[in-house]
PDB file of C-alpha atoms in Angstrom:
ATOM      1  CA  UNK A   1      -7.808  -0.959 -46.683  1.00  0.00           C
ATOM      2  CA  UNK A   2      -8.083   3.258 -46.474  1.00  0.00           C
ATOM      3  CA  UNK A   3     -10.809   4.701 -45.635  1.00  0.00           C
ATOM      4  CA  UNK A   4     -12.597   6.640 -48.544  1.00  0.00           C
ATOM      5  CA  UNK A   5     -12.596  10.410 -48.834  1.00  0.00           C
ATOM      6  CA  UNK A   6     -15.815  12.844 -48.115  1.00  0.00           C
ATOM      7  CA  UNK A   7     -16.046  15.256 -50.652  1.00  0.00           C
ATOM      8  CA  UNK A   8     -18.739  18.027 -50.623  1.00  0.00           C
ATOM      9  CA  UNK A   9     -19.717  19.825 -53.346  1.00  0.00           C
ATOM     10  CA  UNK A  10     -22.030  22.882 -53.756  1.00  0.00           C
ATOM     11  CA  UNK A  11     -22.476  25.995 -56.289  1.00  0.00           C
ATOM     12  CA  UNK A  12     -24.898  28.508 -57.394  1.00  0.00           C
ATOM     13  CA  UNK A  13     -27.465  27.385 -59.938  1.00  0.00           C
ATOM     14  CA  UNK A  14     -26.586  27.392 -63.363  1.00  0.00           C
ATOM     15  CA  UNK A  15     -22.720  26.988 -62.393  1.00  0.00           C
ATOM     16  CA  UNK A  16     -22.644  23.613 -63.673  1.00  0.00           C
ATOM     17  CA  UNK A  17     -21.619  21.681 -60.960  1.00  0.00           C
ATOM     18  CA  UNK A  18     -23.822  18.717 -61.978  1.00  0.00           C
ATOM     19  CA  UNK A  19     -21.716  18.524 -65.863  1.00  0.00           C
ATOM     20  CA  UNK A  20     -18.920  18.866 -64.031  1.00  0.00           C
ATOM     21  CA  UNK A  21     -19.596  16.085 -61.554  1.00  0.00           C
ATOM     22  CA  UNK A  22     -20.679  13.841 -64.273  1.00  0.00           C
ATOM     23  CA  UNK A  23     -17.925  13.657 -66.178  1.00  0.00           C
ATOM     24  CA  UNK A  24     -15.569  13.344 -63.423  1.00  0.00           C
ATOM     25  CA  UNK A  25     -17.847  10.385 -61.913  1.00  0.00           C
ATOM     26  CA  UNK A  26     -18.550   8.624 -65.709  1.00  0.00           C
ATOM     27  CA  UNK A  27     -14.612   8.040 -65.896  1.00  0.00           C
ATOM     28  CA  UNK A  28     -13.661   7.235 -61.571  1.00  0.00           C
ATOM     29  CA  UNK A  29     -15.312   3.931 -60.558  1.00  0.00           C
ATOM     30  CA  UNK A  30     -14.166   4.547 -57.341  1.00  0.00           C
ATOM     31  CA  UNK A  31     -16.573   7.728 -56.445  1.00  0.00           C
ATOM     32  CA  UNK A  32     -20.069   7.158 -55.036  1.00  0.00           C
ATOM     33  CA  UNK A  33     -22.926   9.788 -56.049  1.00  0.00           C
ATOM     34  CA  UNK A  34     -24.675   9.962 -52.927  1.00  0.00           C
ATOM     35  CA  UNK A  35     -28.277  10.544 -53.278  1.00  0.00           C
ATOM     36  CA  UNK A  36     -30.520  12.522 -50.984  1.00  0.00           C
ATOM     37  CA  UNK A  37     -33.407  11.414 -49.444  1.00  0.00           C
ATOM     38  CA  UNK A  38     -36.553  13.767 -49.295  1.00  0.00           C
ATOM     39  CA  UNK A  39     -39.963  13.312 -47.853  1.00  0.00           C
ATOM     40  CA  UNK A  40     -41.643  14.989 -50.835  1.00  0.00           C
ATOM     41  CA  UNK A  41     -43.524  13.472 -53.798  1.00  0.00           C
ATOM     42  CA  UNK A  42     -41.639  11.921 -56.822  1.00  0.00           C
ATOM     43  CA  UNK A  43     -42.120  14.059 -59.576  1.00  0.00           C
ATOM     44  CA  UNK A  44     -42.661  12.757 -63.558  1.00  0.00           C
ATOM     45  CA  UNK A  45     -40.234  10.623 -64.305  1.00  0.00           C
ATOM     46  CA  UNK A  46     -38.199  10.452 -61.221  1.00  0.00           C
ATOM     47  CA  UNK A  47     -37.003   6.951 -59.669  1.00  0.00           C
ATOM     48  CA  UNK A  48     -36.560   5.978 -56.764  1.00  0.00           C
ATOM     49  CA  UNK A  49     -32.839   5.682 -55.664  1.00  0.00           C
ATOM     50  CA  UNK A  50     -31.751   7.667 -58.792  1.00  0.00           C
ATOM     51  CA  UNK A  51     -32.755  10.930 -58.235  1.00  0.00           C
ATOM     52  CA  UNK A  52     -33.571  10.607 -54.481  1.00  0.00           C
ATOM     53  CA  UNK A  53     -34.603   8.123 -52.230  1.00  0.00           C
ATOM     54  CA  UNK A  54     -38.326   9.358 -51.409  1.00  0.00           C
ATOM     55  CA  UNK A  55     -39.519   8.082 -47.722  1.00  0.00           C
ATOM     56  CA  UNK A  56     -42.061   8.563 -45.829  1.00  0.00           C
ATOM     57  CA  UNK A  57     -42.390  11.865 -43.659  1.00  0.00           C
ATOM     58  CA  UNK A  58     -42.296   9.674 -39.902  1.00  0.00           C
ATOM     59  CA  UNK A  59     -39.413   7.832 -41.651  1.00  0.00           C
ATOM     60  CA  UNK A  60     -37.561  10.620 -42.397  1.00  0.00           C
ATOM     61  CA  UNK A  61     -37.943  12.262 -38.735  1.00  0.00           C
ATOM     62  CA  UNK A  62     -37.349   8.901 -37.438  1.00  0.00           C
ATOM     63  CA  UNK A  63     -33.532   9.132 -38.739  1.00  0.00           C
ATOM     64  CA  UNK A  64     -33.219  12.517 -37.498  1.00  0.00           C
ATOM     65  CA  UNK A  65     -34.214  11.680 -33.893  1.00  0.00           C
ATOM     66  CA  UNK A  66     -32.073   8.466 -34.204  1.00  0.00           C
ATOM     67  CA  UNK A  67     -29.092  10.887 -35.484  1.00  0.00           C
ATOM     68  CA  UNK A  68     -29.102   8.893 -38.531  1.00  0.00           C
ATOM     69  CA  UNK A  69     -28.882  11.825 -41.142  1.00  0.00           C
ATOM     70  CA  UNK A  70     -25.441  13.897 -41.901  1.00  0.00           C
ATOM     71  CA  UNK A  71     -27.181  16.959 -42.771  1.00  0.00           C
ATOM     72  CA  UNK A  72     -31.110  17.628 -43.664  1.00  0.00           C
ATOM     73  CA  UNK A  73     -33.148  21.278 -44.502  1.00  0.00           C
ATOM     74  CA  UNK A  74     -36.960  21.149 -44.304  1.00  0.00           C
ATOM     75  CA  UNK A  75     -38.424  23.473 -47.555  1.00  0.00           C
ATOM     76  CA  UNK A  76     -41.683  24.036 -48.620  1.00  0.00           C
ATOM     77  CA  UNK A  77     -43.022  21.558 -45.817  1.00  0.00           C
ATOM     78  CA  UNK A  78     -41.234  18.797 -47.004  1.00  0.00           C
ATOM     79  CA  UNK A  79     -37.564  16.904 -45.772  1.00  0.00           C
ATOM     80  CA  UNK A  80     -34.453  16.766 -47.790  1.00  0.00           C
ATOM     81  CA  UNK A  81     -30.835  15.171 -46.435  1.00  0.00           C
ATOM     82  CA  UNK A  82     -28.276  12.646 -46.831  1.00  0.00           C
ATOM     83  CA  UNK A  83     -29.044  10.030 -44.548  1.00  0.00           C
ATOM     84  CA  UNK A  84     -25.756   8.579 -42.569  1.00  0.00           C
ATOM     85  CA  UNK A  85     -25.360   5.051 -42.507  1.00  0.00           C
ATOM     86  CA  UNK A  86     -25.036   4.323 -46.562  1.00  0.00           C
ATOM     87  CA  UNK A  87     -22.150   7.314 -46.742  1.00  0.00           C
ATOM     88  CA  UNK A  88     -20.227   5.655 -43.825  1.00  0.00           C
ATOM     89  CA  UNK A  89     -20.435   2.390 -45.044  1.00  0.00           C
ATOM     90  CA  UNK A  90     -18.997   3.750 -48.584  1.00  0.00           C
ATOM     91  CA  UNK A  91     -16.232   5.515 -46.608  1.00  0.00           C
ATOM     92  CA  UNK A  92     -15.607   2.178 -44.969  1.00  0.00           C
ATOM     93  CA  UNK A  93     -15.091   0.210 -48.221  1.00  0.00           C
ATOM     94  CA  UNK A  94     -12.762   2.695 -49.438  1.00  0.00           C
ATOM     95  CA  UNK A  95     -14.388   4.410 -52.000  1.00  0.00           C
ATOM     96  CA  UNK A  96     -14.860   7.896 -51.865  1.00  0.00           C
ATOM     97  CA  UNK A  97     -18.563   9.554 -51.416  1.00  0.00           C
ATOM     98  CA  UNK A  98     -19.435  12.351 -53.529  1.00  0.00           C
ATOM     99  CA  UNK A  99     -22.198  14.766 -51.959  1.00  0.00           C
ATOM    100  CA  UNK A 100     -23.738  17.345 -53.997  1.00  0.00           C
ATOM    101  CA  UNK A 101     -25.445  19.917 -51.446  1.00  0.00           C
ATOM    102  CA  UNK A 102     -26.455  23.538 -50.931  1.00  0.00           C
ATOM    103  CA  UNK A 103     -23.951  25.233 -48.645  1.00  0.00           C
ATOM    104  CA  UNK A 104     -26.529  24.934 -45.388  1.00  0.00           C
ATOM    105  CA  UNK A 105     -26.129  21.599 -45.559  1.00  0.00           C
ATOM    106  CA  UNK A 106     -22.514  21.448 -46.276  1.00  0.00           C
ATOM    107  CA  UNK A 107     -21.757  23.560 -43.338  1.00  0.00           C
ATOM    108  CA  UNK A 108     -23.235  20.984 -41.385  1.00  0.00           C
ATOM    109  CA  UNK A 109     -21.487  17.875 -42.816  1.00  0.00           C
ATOM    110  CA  UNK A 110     -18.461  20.158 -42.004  1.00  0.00           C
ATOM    111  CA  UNK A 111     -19.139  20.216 -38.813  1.00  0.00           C
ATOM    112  CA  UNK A 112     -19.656  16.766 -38.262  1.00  0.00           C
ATOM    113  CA  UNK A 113     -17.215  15.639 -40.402  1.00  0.00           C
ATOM    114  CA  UNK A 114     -14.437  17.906 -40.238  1.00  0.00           C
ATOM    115  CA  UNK A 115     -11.875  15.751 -42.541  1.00  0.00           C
ATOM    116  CA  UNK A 116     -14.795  16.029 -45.447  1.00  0.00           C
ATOM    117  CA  UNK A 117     -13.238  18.317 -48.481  1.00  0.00           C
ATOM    118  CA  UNK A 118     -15.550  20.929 -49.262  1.00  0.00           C
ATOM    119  CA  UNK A 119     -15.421  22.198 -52.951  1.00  0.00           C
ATOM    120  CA  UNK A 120     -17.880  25.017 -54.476  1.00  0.00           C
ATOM    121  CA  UNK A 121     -17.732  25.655 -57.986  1.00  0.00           C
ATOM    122  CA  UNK A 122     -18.272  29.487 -59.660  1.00  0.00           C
ATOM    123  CA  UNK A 123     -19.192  30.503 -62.634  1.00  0.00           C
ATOM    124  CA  UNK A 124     -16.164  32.977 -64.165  1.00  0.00           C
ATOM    125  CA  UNK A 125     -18.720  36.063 -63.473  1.00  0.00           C
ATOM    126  CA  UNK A 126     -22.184  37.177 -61.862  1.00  0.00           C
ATOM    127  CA  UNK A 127     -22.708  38.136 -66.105  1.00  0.00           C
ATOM    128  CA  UNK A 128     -21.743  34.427 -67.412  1.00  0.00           C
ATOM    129  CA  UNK A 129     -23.984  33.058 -65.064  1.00  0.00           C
ATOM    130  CA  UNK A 130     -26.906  35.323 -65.821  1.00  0.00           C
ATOM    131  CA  UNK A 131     -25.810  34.461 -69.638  1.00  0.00           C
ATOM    132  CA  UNK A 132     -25.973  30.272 -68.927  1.00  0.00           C
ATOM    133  CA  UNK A 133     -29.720  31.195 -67.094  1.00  0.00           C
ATOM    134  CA  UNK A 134     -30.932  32.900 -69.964  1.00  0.00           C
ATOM    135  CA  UNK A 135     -29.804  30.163 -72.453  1.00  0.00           C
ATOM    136  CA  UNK A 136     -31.478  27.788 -70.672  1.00  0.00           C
ATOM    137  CA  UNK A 137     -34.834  29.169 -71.166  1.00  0.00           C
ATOM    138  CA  UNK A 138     -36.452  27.694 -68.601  1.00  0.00           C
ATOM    139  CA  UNK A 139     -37.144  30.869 -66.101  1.00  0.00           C
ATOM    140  CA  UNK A 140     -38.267  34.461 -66.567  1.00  0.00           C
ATOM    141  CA  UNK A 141     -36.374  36.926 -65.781  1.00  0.00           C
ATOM    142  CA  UNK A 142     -38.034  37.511 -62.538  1.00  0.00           C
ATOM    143  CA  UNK A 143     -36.805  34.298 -61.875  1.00  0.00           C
ATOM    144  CA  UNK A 144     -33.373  35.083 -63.091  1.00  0.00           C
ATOM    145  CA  UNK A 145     -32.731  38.014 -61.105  1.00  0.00           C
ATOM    146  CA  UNK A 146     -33.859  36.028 -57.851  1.00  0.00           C
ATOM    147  CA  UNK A 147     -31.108  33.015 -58.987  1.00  0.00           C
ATOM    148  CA  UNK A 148     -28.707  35.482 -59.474  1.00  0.00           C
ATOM    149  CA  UNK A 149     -29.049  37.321 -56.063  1.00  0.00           C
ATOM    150  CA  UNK A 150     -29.169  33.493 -54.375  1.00  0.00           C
ATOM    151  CA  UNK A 151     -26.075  33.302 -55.933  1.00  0.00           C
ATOM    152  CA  UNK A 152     -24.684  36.132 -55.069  1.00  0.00           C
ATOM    153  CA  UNK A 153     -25.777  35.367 -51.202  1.00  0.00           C
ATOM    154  CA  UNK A 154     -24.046  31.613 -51.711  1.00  0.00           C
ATOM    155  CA  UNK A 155     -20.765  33.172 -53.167  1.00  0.00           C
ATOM    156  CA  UNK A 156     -20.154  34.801 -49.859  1.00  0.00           C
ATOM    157  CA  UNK A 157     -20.001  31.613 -47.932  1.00  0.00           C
ATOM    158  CA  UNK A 158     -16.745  29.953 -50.719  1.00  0.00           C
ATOM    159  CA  UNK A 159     -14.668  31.320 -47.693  1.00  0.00           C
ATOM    160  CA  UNK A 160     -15.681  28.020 -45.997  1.00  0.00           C
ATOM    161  CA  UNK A 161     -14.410  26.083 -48.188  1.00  0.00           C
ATOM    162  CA  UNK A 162     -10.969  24.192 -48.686  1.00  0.00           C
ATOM    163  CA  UNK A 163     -11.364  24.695 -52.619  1.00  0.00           C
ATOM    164  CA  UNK A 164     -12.975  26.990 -55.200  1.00  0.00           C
ATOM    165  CA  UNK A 165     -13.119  26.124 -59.111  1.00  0.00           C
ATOM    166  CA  UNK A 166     -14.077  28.244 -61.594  1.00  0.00           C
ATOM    167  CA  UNK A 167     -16.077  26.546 -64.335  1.00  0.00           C
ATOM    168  CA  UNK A 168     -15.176  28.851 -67.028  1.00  0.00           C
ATOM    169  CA  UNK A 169     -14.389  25.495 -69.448  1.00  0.00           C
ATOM    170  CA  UNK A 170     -16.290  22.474 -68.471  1.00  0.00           C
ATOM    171  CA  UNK A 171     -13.429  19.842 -69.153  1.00  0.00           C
ATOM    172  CA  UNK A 172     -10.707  22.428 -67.291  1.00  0.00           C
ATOM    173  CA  UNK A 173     -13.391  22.321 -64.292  1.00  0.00           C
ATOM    174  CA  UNK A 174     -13.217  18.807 -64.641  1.00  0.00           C
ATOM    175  CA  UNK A 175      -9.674  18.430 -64.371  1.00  0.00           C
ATOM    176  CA  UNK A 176      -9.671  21.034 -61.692  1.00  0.00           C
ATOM    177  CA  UNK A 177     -11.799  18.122 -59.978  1.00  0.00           C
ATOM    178  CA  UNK A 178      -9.723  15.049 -60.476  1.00  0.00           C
ATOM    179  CA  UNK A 179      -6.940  17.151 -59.116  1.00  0.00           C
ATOM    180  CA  UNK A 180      -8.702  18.012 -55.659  1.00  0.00           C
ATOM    181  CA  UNK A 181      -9.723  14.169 -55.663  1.00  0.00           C
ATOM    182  CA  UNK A 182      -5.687  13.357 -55.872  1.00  0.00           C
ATOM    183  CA  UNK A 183      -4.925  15.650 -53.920  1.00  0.00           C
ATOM    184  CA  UNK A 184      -7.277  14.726 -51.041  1.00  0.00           C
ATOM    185  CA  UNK A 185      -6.320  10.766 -51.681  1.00  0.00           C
ATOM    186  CA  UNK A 186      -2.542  12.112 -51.026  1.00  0.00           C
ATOM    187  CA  UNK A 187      -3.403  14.237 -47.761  1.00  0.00           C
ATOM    188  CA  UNK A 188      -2.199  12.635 -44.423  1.00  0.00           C
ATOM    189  CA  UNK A 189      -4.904  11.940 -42.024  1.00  0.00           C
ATOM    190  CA  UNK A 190      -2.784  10.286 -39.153  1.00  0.00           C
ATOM    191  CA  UNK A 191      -3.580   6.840 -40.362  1.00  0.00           C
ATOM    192  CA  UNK A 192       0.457   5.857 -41.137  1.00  0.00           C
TER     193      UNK A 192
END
């Protein structure tokens, strides 16, 4: 049996990354969403194992002494990360593990796991982005303007990663997708 494929994934807010994933995910049974796990409250309508896996605070640092998470960030007092032993395991069964992260903790999984395909999606300009932000209407635009100079910041570190798509069209993006997922199950990893 091969071995699955790690693929990372991060972008700015608002780039769509999530629609993108979903679509890709909804029609490949053999990619695995991982979920994070965070130490912080569950908020309204959250579950368990869905949107994260919420653990205790000692549980959390537990795994970290142990080296039992991939990659973690503390913020605003509270743990976030993808803990180890479930993405191995995946791996192991062949199917490929699909990590949606913030590009800290992506440079860390790339560090540890330097075979993992890192992929950051961009909005087509700084101006589309700002457009999909206001549409949203969820933030002011105080709030805007700090998004958009996060993701200016973030755009400086694509560099690091082994592909870039532009989600100008969300089903091109998605396409864009299944081809890096082909083209990563094709790629020669010294296992013939």
């Amino acid at each position: 049996m091969n071995k699955g494929v790690l693929f990372v994934i991060s972008a700015p807010s608002g780039c769509g990354k999530g629609s993108v994933l979903s679509l890709v995910t909804e029609t490949n049974s053999n990619i695995h969403y991982s979920v994070s796990a965070t130490t912080r409250k569950p908020r309204e309508g959250e579950v368990n194992g869905v949107n994260y896996h919420f653990i205790k605070k000692e549980d959390f640092e537990a795994l970290i002494q142990g080296g039992n998470m991939l990659e973690y960030a503390e913020y605003c007092g509270n743990y976030y990360g993808t803990p180890a032993r479930p993405v191995k395991d995946m791996l192991n069964s062949g199917k490929h593990v699909m990590l949606e992260i913030e590009v800290q903790g992506a440079m860390k999984v790339k560090e540890k796991c330097p075979d993992a395909a890192l992929i950051f999606v961009v909005p087509p300009s700084l101006d589309e982005l700002k457009r999909r932000l206001l549409k949203r209407g969820t933030e002011t635009e105080e709030v805007i303007a700090q998004r958009l100079a996060q993701a200016e910041n973030e755009m400086r570190a694509a560099k690091e990663y082994d592909y870039i798509i532009v989600n100008e069209n969300l089903e091109t993006a998605a396409e864009d997708l299944k081809t890096v997922i082909r083209a990563e199950e094709l790629r020669n990893r010294g296992c013939i």
